[in-house]
CSV table of C-alpha atoms in Angstrom, one decimal:
chain,number,residue,atom,x,y,z
A,209,UNK,CA,-172.0,-76.9,-102.5
A,210,UNK,CA,-169.9,-74.4,-100.5
A,211,UNK,CA,-168.5,-76.0,-97.3
A,212,UNK,CA,-168.2,-73.4,-94.6
A,213,UNK,CA,-166.4,-73.8,-91.2
A,214,UNK,CA,-167.8,-71.6,-88.4
A,215,UNK,CA,-165.5,-70.3,-85.8
A,216,UNK,CA,-167.3,-69.0,-82.7
A,217,UNK,CA,-170.6,-70.5,-81.3
A,218,UNK,CA,-171.6,-67.8,-78.8
A,219,UNK,CA,-174.3,-65.2,-79.5
A,220,UNK,CA,-174.1,-64.9,-83.3
A,221,UNK,CA,-172.3,-68.0,-84.6
A,222,UNK,CA,-175.4,-70.3,-84.2
A,223,UNK,CA,-177.3,-67.9,-86.6
A,224,UNK,CA,-174.6,-68.3,-89.2
A,225,UNK,CA,-174.6,-72.1,-88.7
A,226,UNK,CA,-178.3,-72.2,-89.2
A,227,UNK,CA,-178.3,-70.0,-92.3
A,228,UNK,CA,-175.4,-71.8,-94.0
A,229,UNK,CA,-177.0,-75.1,-93.1
A,230,UNK,CA,-180.5,-74.2,-94.4
A,231,UNK,CA,-179.2,-72.8,-97.8
A,232,UNK,CA,-179.2,-75.3,-100.6
A,233,UNK,CA,-175.9,-74.0,-101.9
A,234,UNK,CA,-173.9,-74.5,-98.7
A,235,UNK,CA,-173.3,-76.7,-95.7
A,236,UNK,CA,-171.4,-76.6,-92.3
A,237,UNK,CA,-169.4,-79.6,-91.8
A,238,UNK,CA,-167.5,-78.4,-88.7
A,239,UNK,CA,-167.7,-75.6,-86.1
A,240,UNK,CA,-165.3,-74.5,-83.3
A,241,UNK,CA,-165.6,-72.8,-79.9
A,242,UNK,CA,-163.6,-72.8,-76.8
A,243,UNK,CA,-166.7,-73.6,-74.6
A,244,UNK,CA,-167.6,-77.2,-74.6
A,245,UNK,CA,-171.1,-76.5,-73.6
A,246,UNK,CA,-171.7,-74.4,-76.6
A,247,UNK,CA,-170.3,-77.1,-78.8
A,248,UNK,CA,-172.5,-79.7,-77.1
A,249,UNK,CA,-175.5,-77.5,-77.8
A,250,UNK,CA,-174.5,-77.2,-81.5
A,251,UNK,CA,-174.2,-81.0,-81.7
A,252,UNK,CA,-177.7,-81.5,-80.2
A,253,UNK,CA,-179.0,-79.1,-82.9
A,254,UNK,CA,-176.9,-80.5,-85.7
A,255,UNK,CA,-175.8,-84.1,-85.0
A,256,UNK,CA,-174.0,-84.3,-88.3
A,257,UNK,CA,-171.7,-81.4,-87.6
A,258,UNK,CA,-168.2,-82.1,-86.2
A,259,UNK,CA,-167.3,-79.9,-83.3
A,260,UNK,CA,-163.8,-78.9,-82.1
A,261,UNK,CA,-162.3,-76.5,-79.5
A,262,UNK,CA,-159.4,-75.7,-81.8
A,263,UNK,CA,-160.2,-73.5,-84.8
A,264,UNK,CA,-157.1,-74.6,-86.6
A,265,UNK,CA,-158.8,-78.0,-87.1
A,266,UNK,CA,-161.1,-76.1,-89.5
A,267,UNK,CA,-158.3,-74.4,-91.4
A,268,UNK,CA,-156.4,-77.6,-91.9
A,269,UNK,CA,-159.3,-79.3,-93.7
A,270,UNK,CA,-158.9,-79.4,-97.5
A,271,UNK,CA,-162.7,-79.8,-98.0
A,272,UNK,CA,-163.5,-76.4,-96.2
A,273,UNK,CA,-163.6,-73.6,-98.8
A,274,UNK,CA,-164.7,-70.8,-96.6
A,275,UNK,CA,-164.6,-69.7,-93.0
A,276,UNK,CA,-167.1,-67.6,-91.0
A,277,UNK,CA,-165.7,-65.9,-88.0
A,278,UNK,CA,-168.0,-64.8,-85.1
A,279,UNK,CA,-165.5,-64.5,-82.3
A,280,UNK,CA,-164.7,-61.4,-80.0
A,281,UNK,CA,-163.4,-58.5,-82.2
A,282,UNK,CA,-159.9,-58.6,-80.8
A,283,UNK,CA,-159.5,-62.1,-82.3
A,284,UNK,CA,-160.8,-61.2,-85.8
A,285,UNK,CA,-157.5,-60.2,-87.3
A,286,UNK,CA,-155.5,-63.3,-86.1
A,287,UNK,CA,-158.1,-65.9,-87.0
A,288,UNK,CA,-158.9,-64.0,-90.3
A,289,UNK,CA,-155.4,-63.8,-91.4
A,290,UNK,CA,-154.8,-67.5,-90.7
A,291,UNK,CA,-157.9,-68.4,-92.5
A,292,UNK,CA,-156.8,-66.4,-95.7
A,293,UNK,CA,-153.3,-67.9,-95.5
A,294,UNK,CA,-154.9,-71.3,-95.4
A,295,UNK,CA,-156.6,-70.5,-98.7
A,296,UNK,CA,-160.1,-70.0,-97.2
A,297,UNK,CA,-162.7,-67.4,-98.4
A,298,UNK,CA,-163.6,-65.2,-95.3
A,299,UNK,CA,-166.8,-64.0,-93.8
A,300,UNK,CA,-165.9,-61.8,-90.8
A,301,UNK,CA,-168.4,-60.5,-88.3
A,302,UNK,CA,-168.5,-56.8,-87.5
A,303,UNK,CA,-166.4,-55.0,-86.5
A,304,UNK,CA,-163.9,-56.3,-89.1
A,305,UNK,CA,-161.1,-55.8,-86.7
A,306,UNK,CA,-160.1,-53.4,-83.9
A,307,UNK,CA,-157.9,-51.2,-85.9
A,308,UNK,CA,-157.6,-49.8,-89.5
A,309,UNK,CA,-154.1,-51.2,-89.8
A,310,UNK,CA,-155.4,-54.7,-89.2
A,311,UNK,CA,-158.2,-54.1,-91.7
A,312,UNK,CA,-155.7,-53.0,-94.4
A,313,UNK,CA,-153.7,-56.2,-93.8
A,314,UNK,CA,-156.7,-58.3,-94.2
A,315,UNK,CA,-157.7,-56.6,-97.4
A,316,UNK,CA,-154.2,-56.8,-98.9
A,317,UNK,CA,-154.0,-60.5,-98.0
A,318,UNK,CA,-157.4,-61.3,-99.5
A,319,UNK,CA,-156.5,-59.4,-102.7
A,320,UNK,CA,-153.1,-61.0,-103.0
A,321,UNK,CA,-154.6,-64.5,-102.6
A,322,UNK,CA,-157.6,-63.7,-104.7
A,323,UNK,CA,-160.0,-64.7,-101.9
A,324,UNK,CA,-163.4,-63.3,-101.0
A,325,UNK,CA,-163.4,-61.1,-97.9
A,326,UNK,CA,-166.9,-60.0,-96.7
A,327,UNK,CA,-167.8,-58.2,-93.5
A,328,UNK,CA,-171.1,-59.1,-91.6
A,329,UNK,CA,-172.7,-55.7,-91.8
A,330,UNK,CA,-176.1,-57.4,-91.8
A,331,UNK,CA,-178.3,-54.3,-92.0
A,332,UNK,CA,-177.2,-53.4,-95.6
A,333,UNK,CA,-178.9,-56.7,-96.5
A,334,UNK,CA,-182.3,-55.7,-95.0
A,335,UNK,CA,-185.2,-54.8,-97.2
A,336,UNK,CA,-185.8,-51.7,-95.1
A,337,UNK,CA,-182.3,-50.2,-95.4
A,338,UNK,CA,-182.3,-50.9,-99.1
A,339,UNK,CA,-185.7,-49.2,-99.5
A,340,UNK,CA,-184.3,-46.2,-97.7
A,341,UNK,CA,-181.3,-46.1,-100.0
A,342,UNK,CA,-183.5,-46.5,-102.9
A,343,UNK,CA,-185.6,-43.5,-101.9
A,344,UNK,CA,-182.6,-41.4,-101.3
A,345,UNK,CA,-180.9,-42.3,-104.6
A,346,UNK,CA,-184.1,-41.7,-106.5
A,347,UNK,CA,-184.4,-38.2,-105.0
A,348,UNK,CA,-187.8,-39.0,-103.5
A,349,UNK,CA,-186.8,-37.3,-100.2
A,350,UNK,CA,-185.1,-34.4,-102.0
A,351,UNK,CA,-181.8,-33.1,-100.7
A,352,UNK,CA,-180.9,-34.8,-97.5
A,353,UNK,CA,-180.5,-32.4,-94.6
A,354,UNK,CA,-179.7,-34.6,-91.7
A,355,UNK,CA,-180.1,-38.2,-90.3
A,356,UNK,CA,-180.6,-39.1,-86.7
A,357,UNK,CA,-180.3,-42.6,-85.4
A,358,UNK,CA,-180.9,-44.3,-82.0
A,359,UNK,CA,-179.7,-47.8,-81.0
A,360,UNK,CA,-180.3,-48.3,-77.3
A,361,UNK,CA,-181.4,-51.0,-74.8
A,362,UNK,CA,-180.6,-52.3,-71.4
A,363,UNK,CA,-177.4,-54.4,-71.9
A,364,UNK,CA,-175.8,-56.4,-73.0
A,365,UNK,CA,-172.8,-55.0,-71.3
A,366,UNK,CA,-169.5,-56.1,-72.9
A,367,UNK,CA,-166.3,-56.7,-71.0
A,368,UNK,CA,-163.8,-56.1,-73.9
A,369,UNK,CA,-165.2,-53.3,-75.9
A,370,UNK,CA,-167.3,-50.1,-75.2
A,371,UNK,CA,-170.7,-49.3,-76.6
A,372,UNK,CA,-169.3,-47.4,-79.5
A,373,UNK,CA,-167.4,-50.5,-80.8
A,374,UNK,CA,-170.4,-52.7,-80.0
A,375,UNK,CA,-173.3,-50.9,-81.4
A,376,UNK,CA,-172.2,-48.0,-83.5
A,377,UNK,CA,-170.7,-50.1,-86.4
A,378,UNK,CA,-174.3,-51.0,-87.3
A,379,UNK,CA,-175.3,-47.4,-87.9
A,380,UNK,CA,-172.1,-46.3,-89.4
A,381,UNK,CA,-172.4,-49.1,-92.0
A,382,UNK,CA,-176.0,-48.1,-92.7
A,383,UNK,CA,-175.2,-44.3,-93.1
A,384,UNK,CA,-172.2,-45.0,-95.4
A,385,UNK,CA,-174.3,-47.4,-97.5
A,386,UNK,CA,-177.4,-45.2,-97.9
A,387,UNK,CA,-175.4,-42.0,-98.5
A,388,UNK,CA,-172.8,-43.8,-100.7
A,389,UNK,CA,-170.0,-41.9,-99.0
A,390,UNK,CA,-168.1,-41.7,-95.7
A,391,UNK,CA,-168.1,-38.8,-93.2
A,392,UNK,CA,-165.6,-36.0,-93.4
A,393,UNK,CA,-165.4,-35.7,-89.7
A,394,UNK,CA,-166.8,-37.1,-86.4
A,395,UNK,CA,-167.0,-36.0,-82.8
A,396,UNK,CA,-168.1,-38.1,-79.9
A,397,UNK,CA,-169.2,-37.7,-76.3
A,398,UNK,CA,-169.8,-40.5,-73.9
A,399,UNK,CA,-169.6,-41.7,-70.2
A,400,UNK,CA,-168.9,-44.8,-68.2
A,401,UNK,CA,-171.6,-45.2,-65.6
A,402,UNK,CA,-171.4,-48.9,-64.7
A,403,UNK,CA,-167.9,-50.0,-65.4
A,404,UNK,CA,-164.9,-47.7,-65.3
A,405,UNK,CA,-163.3,-46.6,-68.6
A,406,UNK,CA,-165.8,-48.6,-70.6
A,407,UNK,CA,-168.4,-46.2,-72.1
A,408,UNK,CA,-172.0,-47.5,-71.9
A,409,UNK,CA,-173.6,-44.4,-73.6
A,410,UNK,CA,-172.3,-42.3,-76.3
A,411,UNK,CA,-173.5,-39.6,-78.7
A,412,UNK,CA,-171.7,-39.3,-82.1
A,413,UNK,CA,-172.0,-36.5,-84.6
A,414,UNK,CA,-170.9,-36.7,-88.3
A,415,UNK,CA,-170.4,-34.3,-91.1
A,416,UNK,CA,-171.0,-36.0,-94.4
A,417,UNK,CA,-170.3,-34.5,-97.9
A,418,UNK,CA,-173.1,-32.2,-99.3
A,419,UNK,CA,-173.5,-30.6,-95.9
A,420,UNK,CA,-175.4,-33.7,-94.6
A,421,UNK,CA,-175.2,-33.9,-90.8
A,422,UNK,CA,-175.7,-37.3,-89.0
A,423,UNK,CA,-176.1,-38.2,-85.3
A,424,UNK,CA,-175.9,-41.5,-83.6
A,425,UNK,CA,-177.0,-42.3,-80.0
A,426,UNK,CA,-175.9,-45.7,-78.7
A,427,UNK,CA,-176.5,-47.0,-75.1
A,428,UNK,CA,-176.5,-50.1,-73.0
A,429,UNK,CA,-178.2,-48.1,-70.3
A,430,UNK,CA,-181.8,-47.4,-71.5
A,431,UNK,CA,-185.2,-48.8,-70.3
A,432,UNK,CA,-186.4,-49.3,-73.9
A,433,UNK,CA,-185.0,-51.2,-76.9
A,434,UNK,CA,-185.0,-48.6,-79.7
A,435,UNK,CA,-183.7,-49.1,-83.2
A,436,UNK,CA,-184.8,-45.9,-85.0
A,437,UNK,CA,-183.4,-43.9,-87.9
A,438,UNK,CA,-184.9,-40.5,-89.0
A,439,UNK,CA,-184.1,-39.1,-92.4
A,440,UNK,CA,-185.0,-35.5,-93.1
A,441,UNK,CA,-185.0,-34.3,-96.7
A,442,UNK,CA,-186.0,-31.1,-98.5
A,443,UNK,CA,-189.1,-32.8,-100.0
A,444,UNK,CA,-190.1,-35.6,-97.6
A,445,UNK,CA,-189.1,-37.2,-94.3
A,446,UNK,CA,-188.8,-40.8,-93.3
A,447,UNK,CA,-188.6,-42.9,-90.1
A,448,UNK,CA,-187.2,-46.4,-90.2
A,449,UNK,CA,-188.1,-48.4,-87.1
A,450,UNK,CA,-186.3,-51.7,-87.1
A,451,UNK,CA,-188.1,-52.8,-83.9
A,452,UNK,CA,-191.6,-52.6,-85.6
A,453,UNK,CA,-192.7,-55.8,-87.2
A,454,UNK,CA,-195.4,-54.3,-89.5
A,455,UNK,CA,-194.4,-50.7,-90.3
A,456,UNK,CA,-190.7,-50.6,-90.5
A,457,UNK,CA,-190.7,-47.5,-92.8
A,458,UNK,CA,-193.1,-44.5,-92.7
A,459,UNK,CA,-192.6,-41.8,-95.3
A,460,UNK,CA,-194.0,-38.4,-94.4
A,461,UNK,CA,-195.0,-36.0,-97.1
A,462,UNK,CA,-194.1,-33.1,-94.7
A,463,UNK,CA,-191.7,-30.2,-95.0
A,464,UNK,CA,-191.1,-26.5,-94.9
A,465,UNK,CA,-190.8,-24.1,-97.9
A,466,UNK,CA,-189.4,-20.5,-97.8
A,467,UNK,CA,-191.8,-18.4,-99.6
A,468,UNK,CA,-190.2,-16.4,-102.6
A,469,UNK,CA,-191.9,-13.1,-101.7
A,470,UNK,CA,-192.1,-11.2,-98.5
A,471,UNK,CA,-194.9,-8.7,-97.7
A,472,UNK,CA,-192.6,-6.3,-95.8
A,473,UNK,CA,-188.9,-5.7,-95.6
A,474,UNK,CA,-187.2,-8.2,-93.2
A,475,UNK,CA,-190.2,-10.4,-93.0
A,476,UNK,CA,-189.4,-14.1,-93.4
A,477,UNK,CA,-192.4,-16.3,-94.3
A,478,UNK,CA,-192.5,-20.1,-94.3
A,479,UNK,CA,-195.0,-22.5,-95.8
A,480,UNK,CA,-195.5,-25.7,-93.8
A,481,UNK,CA,-196.7,-28.8,-95.7
A,482,UNK,CA,-198.5,-31.7,-93.9
A,483,UNK,CA,-199.3,-34.4,-96.3
A,484,UNK,CA,-200.0,-38.1,-96.3
A,485,UNK,CA,-198.0,-40.8,-94.6
A,486,UNK,CA,-197.0,-43.8,-96.9
A,487,UNK,CA,-195.9,-47.2,-95.6
A,488,UNK,CA,-194.2,-49.2,-98.3
A,489,UNK,CA,-194.5,-53.0,-98.5
A,490,UNK,CA,-191.2,-54.7,-97.8
A,491,UNK,CA,-189.8,-58.2,-98.4
A,492,UNK,CA,-189.6,-60.2,-95.2
A,493,UNK,CA,-186.7,-62.4,-96.0
A,494,UNK,CA,-184.2,-62.8,-93.0
A,495,UNK,CA,-181.3,-60.4,-93.7
A,496,UNK,CA,-178.7,-62.9,-92.5
A,497,UNK,CA,-180.0,-65.4,-95.1
A,498,UNK,CA,-179.7,-62.8,-97.8
A,499,UNK,CA,-176.2,-62.0,-96.5
A,500,UNK,CA,-175.0,-65.5,-96.4
A,501,UNK,CA,-176.4,-66.3,-99.8
A,502,UNK,CA,-174.7,-63.2,-101.2
A,503,UNK,CA,-171.4,-64.4,-99.7
A,504,UNK,CA,-171.8,-67.8,-101.5
A,505,UNK,CA,-172.6,-65.9,-104.8
A,506,UNK,CA,-169.5,-63.7,-104.3
A,507,UNK,CA,-167.3,-66.7,-103.8
A,508,UNK,CA,-168.7,-68.7,-106.7
A,509,UNK,CA,-169.0,-65.8,-109.2
A,510,UNK,CA,-165.9,-63.8,-108.0
A,511,UNK,CA,-168.0,-60.8,-107.2
A,512,UNK,CA,-167.2,-57.9,-104.8
A,513,UNK,CA,-169.4,-58.1,-101.7
A,514,UNK,CA,-172.0,-55.5,-100.9
A,515,UNK,CA,-170.2,-55.2,-97.5
A,516,UNK,CA,-166.6,-55.6,-98.7
A,517,UNK,CA,-163.3,-55.4,-96.8
A,518,UNK,CA,-163.1,-51.6,-97.9
A,519,UNK,CA,-166.6,-51.0,-96.4
A,520,UNK,CA,-165.4,-52.8,-93.2
A,521,UNK,CA,-162.2,-50.6,-93.1
A,522,UNK,CA,-164.2,-47.5,-93.6
A,523,UNK,CA,-166.5,-48.4,-90.6
A,524,UNK,CA,-163.5,-49.1,-88.4
A,525,UNK,CA,-161.8,-45.8,-89.4
A,526,UNK,CA,-164.9,-44.0,-88.2
A,527,UNK,CA,-165.1,-45.9,-84.9
A,528,UNK,CA,-161.3,-45.2,-84.4
A,529,UNK,CA,-161.9,-41.5,-85.0
A,530,UNK,CA,-164.9,-41.5,-82.6
A,531,UNK,CA,-162.8,-43.2,-79.9
A,532,UNK,CA,-160.2,-40.6,-80.4
A,533,UNK,CA,-162.8,-37.8,-80.0
A,534,UNK,CA,-164.1,-39.5,-76.9
A,535,UNK,CA,-160.6,-39.4,-75.4
A,536,UNK,CA,-160.2,-35.7,-76.3
A,537,UNK,CA,-163.5,-34.3,-74.8
A,538,UNK,CA,-165.5,-34.5,-78.0
A,539,UNK,CA,-163.1,-32.7,-80.3
A,540,UNK,CA,-163.8,-33.0,-84.0
A,541,UNK,CA,-161.7,-35.6,-85.8
A,542,UNK,CA,-161.2,-35.4,-89.6
A,543,UNK,CA,-161.4,-38.5,-91.7
A,544,UNK,CA,-160.2,-39.8,-95.0
A,545,UNK,CA,-162.0,-42.5,-96.9
A,546,UNK,CA,-160.3,-45.8,-97.9
């Protein structure tokens, strides 16, 4: 039984507590948050859990083997480093930290102390994203031409980070995972409509290896909640709609073929294919449940997490580069993988 202390009981922390509590192989003896009313709420839900306003109370307990951190991103590095130095395995919510330098220090510390470091890129634990990855890897879609994603809604406006840092890590982690690579370069355009100097809408363009182009649109200022990814290949096309409850993935047997022979000089002929639409059956397990169980397995079996510190670092490097591009009128910024 892995005893996990949870730091942060705001938006996401309660979900971590629920999953680690429900799993047979883990329990949450204690949680921490600065807000008393949040702790009171956790106490009503889980009377057996000890609550504290000081996260160091968790780190000082010998019975706590792992710590899950779901606090504001600016605090991830400080709390994460202290947890590792206290000998605790670490589950860090996304983004892993607010700079690549901080990420590198966390990785170095976890490796030196031989502790598990996992980043909460929850989407790589969804059945839908893994089906997309499976189809791409198997060549079912052919050569990938481009991928376009949209993650927009009305709110929630953040005070400490812009929309790129808030929403784009989800899509960057998905792209890196399904393509098994990191972008060579990124450019970003955005604007602050509601709060000065805090972008609430942004458009990011990436160049991945093998001439794959990707585009991400993120916004807190949209009337609809959209979570959509379109993958266009040389054989087939795919749309992944995370908002849909029944048809999360639709595979289209559609495409365009350049005919090998032309009737006249200079004539360019195309053949359009309009085939069937296939909707694969997907497992409906809660992604966070899969992720938390995976974390436990990694701790117990000394495995490398699917969303490791290196993966978290690569995502932060992309977001840093996108931020640099935003500040330089959308200029292209080159990247090097971790």
